[in-house]
Short mmCIF file of C-alpha atoms in Angstrom, two decimals:
data_model
loop_
_atom_site.label_atom_id
_atom_site.label_comp_id
_atom_site.label_asym_id
_atom_site.label_seq_id
_atom_site.Cartn_x
_atom_site.Cartn_y
_atom_site.Cartn_z
CA MET A 9 117.28 114.07 79.43
CA SER A 10 118.51 113.16 82.92
CA LYS A 11 121.25 110.82 84.08
CA VAL A 12 120.25 108.56 86.96
CA LEU A 13 122.89 106.73 89.01
CA VAL A 14 121.56 103.50 90.50
CA ILE A 15 123.43 102.25 93.56
CA ASN A 16 123.30 98.89 95.33
CA ALA A 17 125.68 99.15 98.28
CA GLY A 18 126.57 95.99 100.18
CA SER A 19 128.76 95.50 103.22
CA SER A 20 131.91 95.12 101.10
CA SER A 21 130.75 95.98 97.58
CA ILE A 22 129.09 98.64 95.44
CA LYS A 23 127.18 97.78 92.29
CA TYR A 24 126.11 100.63 90.02
CA GLN A 25 124.47 101.56 86.73
CA LEU A 26 124.31 104.97 85.07
CA ILE A 27 121.15 105.30 82.96
CA GLU A 28 120.01 108.10 80.65
CA MET A 29 116.33 108.77 81.25
CA PRO A 30 113.67 108.82 79.91
CA TYR A 31 115.17 106.84 77.02
CA GLU A 32 116.53 104.16 79.37
CA ILE A 33 119.95 104.14 77.74
CA LYS A 34 122.46 102.27 79.90
CA ILE A 35 125.57 104.39 79.73
CA SER A 36 127.79 102.56 82.19
CA SER A 37 127.73 99.81 84.80
CA GLY A 38 130.21 98.32 87.18
CA LEU A 39 131.15 96.83 90.49
CA ILE A 40 133.56 97.58 93.30
CA GLU A 41 134.36 94.43 95.28
CA LYS A 42 136.29 93.58 98.44
CA ILE A 43 136.14 97.00 100.06
CA ASN A 44 138.41 97.09 103.11
CA GLU A 45 140.15 93.95 101.92
CA ARG A 46 143.38 93.35 100.07
CA GLY A 47 142.96 93.67 96.35
CA THR A 48 139.84 95.84 96.09
CA ASN A 49 138.67 95.64 92.48
CA LEU A 50 136.74 98.11 90.33
CA THR A 51 135.20 96.80 87.12
CA LEU A 52 133.73 99.51 84.92
CA HIS A 53 131.85 99.03 81.63
CA TYR A 54 131.08 101.86 79.20
CA ASN A 55 130.75 102.37 75.46
CA GLY A 56 131.87 98.81 74.72
CA ASN A 57 134.92 99.16 76.94
CA LYS A 58 135.80 97.29 80.11
CA ILE A 59 138.23 98.64 82.69
CA CYS A 60 139.50 96.61 85.64
CA ILE A 61 141.48 98.39 88.35
CA GLU A 62 142.89 97.07 91.59
CA LYS A 63 143.23 99.75 94.24
CA PRO A 64 143.22 99.60 98.06
CA LEU A 65 139.98 101.17 99.36
CA SER A 66 139.56 101.03 103.10
CA ASN A 67 135.90 102.09 103.36
CA HIS A 68 132.78 103.02 101.40
CA GLN A 69 133.62 106.71 101.44
CA GLU A 70 136.86 106.07 99.56
CA ALA A 71 135.09 103.65 97.23
CA PHE A 72 132.36 106.11 96.23
CA HIS A 73 134.86 108.90 95.71
CA PHE A 74 136.93 106.60 93.52
CA LEU A 75 133.87 105.57 91.50
CA ILE A 76 132.90 109.18 90.75
CA GLU A 77 136.54 109.99 89.95
CA MET A 78 136.64 107.17 87.40
CA LEU A 79 133.33 108.22 85.81
CA ILE A 80 134.73 111.71 85.26
CA LYS A 81 138.20 110.54 84.23
CA ASN A 82 136.76 108.30 81.51
CA ASN A 83 134.40 111.05 80.27
CA ILE A 84 131.35 109.01 81.23
CA ILE A 85 130.10 112.14 82.96
CA GLY A 86 131.41 115.67 82.51
CA ASP A 87 131.07 116.64 86.17
CA LEU A 88 128.96 115.88 89.24
CA ASN A 89 126.10 118.05 88.00
CA ASP A 90 125.48 115.60 85.14
CA ILE A 91 123.78 113.27 87.60
CA ALA A 92 120.22 114.43 88.30
CA ALA A 93 119.14 111.61 90.60
CA CYS A 94 120.67 108.78 92.58
CA GLY A 95 118.56 105.71 93.32
CA HIS A 96 119.42 103.44 96.23
CA ARG A 97 118.27 99.86 96.62
CA ILE A 98 117.10 99.52 100.21
CA ALA A 99 116.43 95.93 101.28
CA HIS A 100 113.76 96.52 103.90
CA GLY A 101 111.06 99.16 104.10
CA GLY A 102 109.04 97.55 106.86
CA GLU A 103 105.35 98.48 106.85
CA PHE A 104 106.04 102.19 106.61
CA PHE A 105 107.26 102.36 102.99
CA LYS A 106 104.79 101.10 100.40
CA ASN A 107 106.41 102.97 97.50
CA SER A 108 109.74 104.48 96.49
CA VAL A 109 110.42 107.86 98.10
CA GLU A 110 112.82 110.76 97.96
CA ILE A 111 115.11 110.44 100.94
CA THR A 112 114.46 113.37 103.23
CA LYS A 113 115.64 113.86 106.79
CA ASP A 114 112.38 112.36 108.08
CA ASN A 115 112.44 109.40 105.68
CA PHE A 116 116.05 108.70 106.56
CA GLU A 117 115.12 108.50 110.24
CA GLU A 118 112.21 106.17 109.48
CA ILE A 119 114.53 103.84 107.53
CA LYS A 120 117.01 103.93 110.41
CA LYS A 121 114.26 102.87 112.83
CA ILE A 122 113.74 99.59 110.99
CA GLU A 123 117.41 98.63 110.58
CA TYR A 124 116.78 95.83 113.11
CA LEU A 125 114.58 94.12 110.50
CA ALA A 126 117.50 93.83 108.04
CA PRO A 127 120.74 94.25 110.02
CA LEU A 128 122.82 92.60 107.27
CA HIS A 129 121.52 94.83 104.49
CA ASN A 130 119.91 98.15 105.44
CA PRO A 131 122.95 99.72 107.17
CA ALA A 132 125.11 99.15 104.08
CA ASN A 133 122.33 100.41 101.78
CA LEU A 134 122.01 103.59 103.85
CA GLN A 135 125.76 104.08 103.79
CA GLY A 136 125.44 104.47 100.04
CA TYR A 137 122.94 107.26 100.55
CA ILE A 138 125.12 109.03 103.13
CA GLU A 139 128.15 109.08 100.84
CA MET A 140 126.32 110.00 97.64
CA LYS A 141 124.38 112.76 99.37
CA GLN A 142 127.69 114.41 100.24
CA LEU A 143 129.16 113.89 96.77
CA LEU A 144 126.14 114.85 94.66
CA ASN A 145 124.77 118.03 96.20
CA ASN A 146 122.39 118.80 93.34
CA ALA A 147 120.98 115.32 92.76
CA ILE A 148 117.86 114.02 94.43
CA GLN A 149 118.36 110.84 96.44
CA VAL A 150 115.68 108.15 96.13
CA ALA A 151 115.06 104.99 98.20
CA VAL A 152 113.60 101.99 96.35
CA PHE A 153 112.60 99.16 98.67
CA ASP A 154 112.78 95.42 97.95
CA THR A 155 109.78 94.89 100.21
CA SER A 156 107.34 97.50 98.90
CA PHE A 157 105.94 95.40 96.03
CA HIS A 158 104.66 92.84 98.53
CA GLN A 159 102.77 95.33 100.69
CA SER A 160 99.63 94.26 98.78
CA MET A 161 99.61 90.87 100.55
CA SER A 162 96.57 90.33 102.78
CA LYS A 163 96.82 90.12 106.54
CA GLU A 164 96.11 86.39 106.72
CA VAL A 165 99.02 85.82 104.32
CA TYR A 166 101.65 88.02 105.98
CA THR A 167 100.80 87.34 109.65
CA TYR A 168 102.87 84.67 111.40
CA PRO A 169 101.14 82.23 113.79
CA ILE A 170 103.13 83.51 116.78
CA PRO A 171 101.88 85.59 119.74
CA PHE A 172 100.22 88.54 118.02
CA LYS A 173 101.78 90.97 120.47
CA LEU A 174 105.17 90.26 118.83
CA TYR A 175 103.82 91.55 115.55
CA GLU A 176 102.36 94.60 117.27
CA LYS A 177 105.57 95.29 119.19
CA TYR A 178 108.26 94.50 116.62
CA GLY A 179 106.54 94.20 113.24
CA LEU A 180 107.38 90.49 112.98
CA ARG A 181 105.59 89.32 109.82
CA LYS A 182 106.22 88.20 106.27
CA TYR A 183 107.53 91.04 104.10
CA GLY A 184 109.10 89.39 101.05
CA PHE A 185 111.95 90.67 98.88
CA HIS A 186 113.08 90.95 95.22
CA GLY A 187 110.24 93.43 94.73
CA THR A 188 111.97 95.44 91.99
CA SER A 189 112.65 92.24 90.06
CA TYR A 190 108.99 91.26 90.24
CA ARG A 191 107.91 94.71 89.09
CA ASN A 192 110.18 94.25 86.08
CA VAL A 193 108.58 90.85 85.42
CA VAL A 194 105.07 92.34 85.45
CA ASN A 195 106.11 95.01 82.93
CA ARG A 196 107.86 92.54 80.63
CA VAL A 197 104.98 90.03 80.67
CA ARG A 198 102.65 92.82 79.58
CA GLU A 199 105.03 93.79 76.78
CA MET A 200 105.79 90.24 75.64
CA VAL A 201 102.40 88.53 75.73
CA GLY A 202 99.79 91.21 76.43
CA LYS A 203 97.47 92.08 79.28
CA GLU A 204 95.33 88.96 78.91
CA LYS A 205 98.24 86.79 80.05
CA GLN A 206 99.22 88.87 83.07
CA SER A 207 96.20 88.29 85.32
CA ARG A 208 97.79 85.32 87.11
CA ILE A 209 101.59 85.15 87.16
CA ILE A 210 103.95 82.98 89.14
CA ALA A 211 107.43 84.49 88.96
CA CYS A 212 110.53 82.56 90.00
CA HIS A 213 113.51 84.79 90.84
CA LEU A 214 116.26 82.18 90.92
CA GLY A 215 119.72 83.51 91.68
CA ASN A 216 122.10 82.86 94.55
CA GLY A 217 119.22 84.31 96.55
CA ALA A 218 115.92 82.89 95.35
CA SER A 219 112.23 83.52 95.85
CA ILE A 220 108.88 83.01 94.17
CA ALA A 221 105.91 85.38 93.99
CA ALA A 222 102.25 84.86 93.18
CA ILE A 223 101.07 87.96 91.29
CA LYS A 224 97.41 88.68 90.53
CA ASN A 225 96.48 91.62 88.32
CA GLY A 226 99.93 93.12 88.83
CA LYS A 227 99.91 92.84 92.63
CA SER A 228 101.70 90.42 94.92
CA ILE A 229 99.36 88.12 96.83
CA ASN A 230 102.07 85.87 98.29
CA THR A 231 105.81 85.34 98.17
CA SER A 232 108.24 82.81 99.59
CA MET A 233 110.71 84.98 101.54
CA GLY A 234 109.53 86.18 104.92
CA LEU A 235 110.70 88.56 107.62
CA THR A 236 114.19 88.18 106.17
CA PRO A 237 115.63 86.73 102.95
CA LEU A 238 116.40 83.48 104.83
CA GLY A 239 112.84 82.19 104.52
CA GLY A 240 111.25 80.27 101.67
CA LEU A 241 113.24 78.43 99.02
CA MET A 242 116.49 76.57 99.36
CA MET A 243 119.07 78.94 97.83
CA GLY A 244 122.78 79.13 97.00
CA THR A 245 123.91 79.37 100.62
CA ARG A 246 120.60 79.84 102.52
CA SER A 247 118.55 76.99 103.91
CA GLY A 248 115.11 78.43 103.24
CA ASP A 249 112.20 77.15 105.34
CA LEU A 250 113.04 74.79 108.20
CA ASP A 251 111.47 73.40 111.35
CA PRO A 252 112.34 76.28 113.75
CA SER A 253 113.45 73.84 116.46
CA ILE A 254 116.47 72.96 114.29
CA VAL A 255 118.10 76.23 115.39
CA GLU A 256 117.98 75.20 119.06
CA PHE A 257 119.03 71.63 118.25
CA ILE A 258 122.15 72.69 116.32
CA ALA A 259 123.04 75.29 118.96
CA HIS A 260 122.95 72.70 121.74
CA LYS A 261 124.60 69.83 119.90
CA GLU A 262 127.35 71.93 118.30
CA ASN A 263 127.79 74.29 121.27
CA LEU A 264 127.03 77.33 119.12
CA SER A 265 125.23 80.60 119.76
CA VAL A 266 122.00 81.42 117.93
CA GLU A 267 124.00 83.95 115.89
CA ASP A 268 126.45 81.22 114.85
CA VAL A 269 123.62 78.91 113.80
CA LEU A 270 121.97 81.67 111.78
CA LYS A 271 125.31 82.31 110.10
CA GLN A 272 125.38 78.64 109.06
CA LEU A 273 121.82 78.86 107.75
CA ASN A 274 122.58 82.05 105.80
CA LYS A 275 126.11 81.41 104.55
CA GLU A 276 126.82 77.67 104.69
CA SER A 277 123.56 75.91 103.80
CA GLY A 278 121.40 75.51 100.70
CA ILE A 279 123.07 74.26 97.53
CA LEU A 280 126.50 74.71 99.14
CA GLY A 281 125.56 72.93 102.35
CA VAL A 282 124.08 69.86 100.68
CA SER A 283 126.55 69.50 97.81
CA GLN A 284 129.58 70.44 99.95
CA ILE A 285 131.10 71.74 96.71
CA SER A 286 129.78 75.18 95.78
CA ASN A 287 126.86 77.59 95.94
CA ASP A 288 127.18 78.01 92.16
CA ILE A 289 124.77 75.68 90.38
CA ARG A 290 127.12 75.49 87.40
CA ASP A 291 129.82 73.90 89.56
CA VAL A 292 127.33 71.62 91.27
CA ARG A 293 125.82 70.50 87.98
CA LYS A 294 129.25 69.65 86.60
CA ALA A 295 129.96 67.57 89.72
CA ALA A 296 126.58 65.86 89.39
CA MET A 297 127.28 64.99 85.76
CA ASP A 298 130.58 63.50 86.93
CA GLY A 299 128.65 61.25 89.29
CA ASP A 300 128.72 63.11 92.62
CA ASN A 301 125.62 61.95 94.51
CA LEU A 302 125.36 64.86 96.92
CA SER A 303 125.42 67.29 94.01
CA LYS A 304 122.62 65.33 92.35
CA LEU A 305 120.66 65.48 95.59
CA ALA A 306 121.18 69.24 95.95
CA LEU A 307 119.87 69.91 92.44
CA GLU A 308 116.87 67.64 92.93
CA MET A 309 116.02 69.26 96.28
CA TYR A 310 116.26 72.72 94.72
CA ALA A 311 113.89 71.86 91.87
CA GLN A 312 111.47 70.02 94.16
CA ARG A 313 111.08 72.94 96.54
CA ILE A 314 110.47 75.37 93.69
CA ALA A 315 107.86 73.03 92.21
CA SER A 316 106.09 72.79 95.58
CA PHE A 317 105.75 76.57 95.82
CA ILE A 318 104.51 76.75 92.23
CA GLY A 319 101.79 74.22 93.07
CA SER A 320 100.76 76.11 96.18
CA TYR A 321 100.59 79.46 94.38
CA TYR A 322 98.66 77.92 91.49
CA VAL A 323 95.91 77.09 93.95
CA GLN A 324 96.04 80.51 95.63
CA LEU A 325 95.80 82.28 92.27
CA GLY A 326 92.89 80.10 91.13
CA GLY A 327 94.84 78.99 88.07
CA LEU A 328 97.80 80.28 86.11
CA ASP A 329 98.31 82.27 82.93
CA THR A 330 102.08 82.78 82.90
CA LEU A 331 105.05 81.18 84.64
CA VAL A 332 108.24 83.26 84.58
CA PHE A 333 111.87 82.38 85.24
CA THR A 334 114.21 85.27 85.96
CA ALA A 335 117.63 86.06 87.55
CA GLY A 336 120.89 84.14 87.11
CA VAL A 337 119.72 80.53 87.36
CA GLY A 338 116.29 81.22 85.91
CA GLU A 339 117.72 82.98 82.86
CA ASN A 340 120.69 80.73 82.15
CA ASP A 341 120.10 77.16 83.34
CA TYR A 342 117.79 75.44 80.87
CA ARG A 343 118.24 72.10 82.63
CA MET A 344 116.91 73.52 85.90
CA ARG A 345 113.93 75.07 84.10
CA GLU A 346 113.23 71.72 82.49
CA SER A 347 113.57 69.87 85.81
CA ILE A 348 111.13 72.22 87.54
CA ILE A 349 108.60 72.07 84.71
CA ASP A 350 108.83 68.27 84.70
CA LYS A 351 107.47 68.23 88.25
CA VAL A 352 104.43 70.43 87.57
CA LYS A 353 103.65 69.95 83.87
CA ASP A 354 100.93 67.31 84.26
CA ALA A 355 99.02 69.16 86.97
CA LEU A 356 99.34 72.57 85.30
CA GLN A 357 99.12 71.34 81.66
CA ILE A 358 102.40 73.00 80.74
CA GLU A 359 104.31 71.97 77.66
CA LEU A 360 107.81 73.25 77.03
CA ASP A 361 109.25 73.86 73.60
CA ASP A 362 112.38 71.84 74.35
CA GLU A 363 114.36 73.20 71.43
CA VAL A 364 113.67 76.81 72.37
CA ASN A 365 114.24 76.18 76.07
CA CYS A 366 117.66 74.65 75.41
CA SER A 367 118.71 77.62 73.30
CA VAL A 368 117.65 80.42 75.67
CA MET A 369 120.30 82.01 77.86
CA ALA A 370 120.14 85.52 79.33
CA THR A 371 117.51 86.75 76.90
CA ASP A 372 113.76 87.35 77.07
CA ALA A 373 111.86 84.52 75.41
CA ILE A 374 108.71 82.43 75.37
CA ILE A 375 109.82 78.82 75.98
CA SER A 376 106.45 77.04 76.12
CA SER A 377 104.89 75.37 73.09
CA LYS A 378 101.87 76.86 71.35
CA SER A 379 99.67 74.09 72.75
CA SER A 380 100.66 74.74 76.37
CA LYS A 381 97.80 75.86 78.63
CA VAL A 382 100.25 78.04 80.56
CA MET A 383 102.76 80.36 78.91
CA VAL A 384 106.32 79.97 80.21
CA LEU A 385 108.68 82.91 79.85
CA VAL A 386 112.29 83.70 80.53
CA VAL A 387 112.72 87.35 81.55
CA VAL A 388 116.10 88.97 82.05
CA ALA A 389 116.25 90.51 85.53
CA ASP A 390 116.59 94.29 85.36
CA GLU A 391 116.09 95.77 88.81
CA GLU A 392 118.21 98.79 87.93
CA ILE A 393 115.84 100.04 85.25
CA VAL A 394 112.93 99.84 87.68
CA ILE A 395 114.89 101.93 90.19
CA ALA A 396 115.82 104.44 87.47
CA ARG A 397 112.17 104.79 86.44
CA ASP A 398 111.13 105.51 90.01
CA CYS A 399 113.88 108.11 90.31
CA TYR A 400 112.81 109.78 87.07
CA ASP A 401 109.15 109.84 88.09
CA ILE A 402 110.03 111.52 91.40
CA LEU A 403 112.37 113.92 89.59
CA LYS A 404 109.61 114.91 87.14
CA SER A 405 107.17 115.49 89.98
CA LYS A 406 109.54 118.11 91.43
CA LEU A 407 109.89 120.14 88.24
#
């Protein structure tokens, strides 16, 4: 047995899970928030217990040291040698990384070279590797890329209609994200409904960040996010696809820099921007039920855009066997699932089991009726287990 520590390091947070492999036993999970802010919080779950600690942590180095200290102090691990592998979520792998890899000196340099493709994510992800490499001398360090699952897209799908020299010079193309989530979906569809229903899958990863993927025979043929996670669907705070000239228009009219406009499109748009209330669909739905018209509009726009992508991918797949909802909104908001299905059910001959759909929250389930031509599933997102599996496979290959 081997303990694998899965790390998702953000600019001001660290999310982790400790998993016993190969039995996939989740020993502990937690989150450190507000690093380098007042009131840094550590939440740690293990063995049915929950610990919340507030402690000033001025940087990631202090945060990682504190995390390991708490794992040892609470007897979650005996010492540092208990951890055999550490898996790091890396947002962007560019075209170079088509699979998960052990982080070597050469691989680290290759990841550094493409930081410009994900300046908001990759540097923080790599910081996790730097700190854990120093702490865990005997553990292998593994990079698992959000983009690698979508490297199976064809050239006509991933190429942007811009001067081709920009692709050749900078790698400007569609990459897609949420790859580990989609890999989990493919595995769970196979387990839940069998191989015959996994040939043509449309998977909707609907969280604060949201995307959709068209998956044929286990491989991505298209996805909604692009060069960055800003493309595609309307999301919690991101605009999704827009007429590109809007960036210049806002910059001129509001006297803003391009960077300022992109900040608005990333942090102040989407559900939050339209509703003017929240990026959390639960808050927006409550406001809509209380009669707020902008909240109603935001929810309708969100569902409409998802339905449009589903229709497009249905055509590209040549039909559809299984439609999957996953991640926070997809798993928990039965009204949103119903609203989306309402917009595509006649064309796709989908029939929900309304009673089952209304009862499903954060659990794997089949929510379509037996007479539905397309199976509709809810799958609990589990990106960490996918990362742990990759770590264990690489670990076994070294023995």
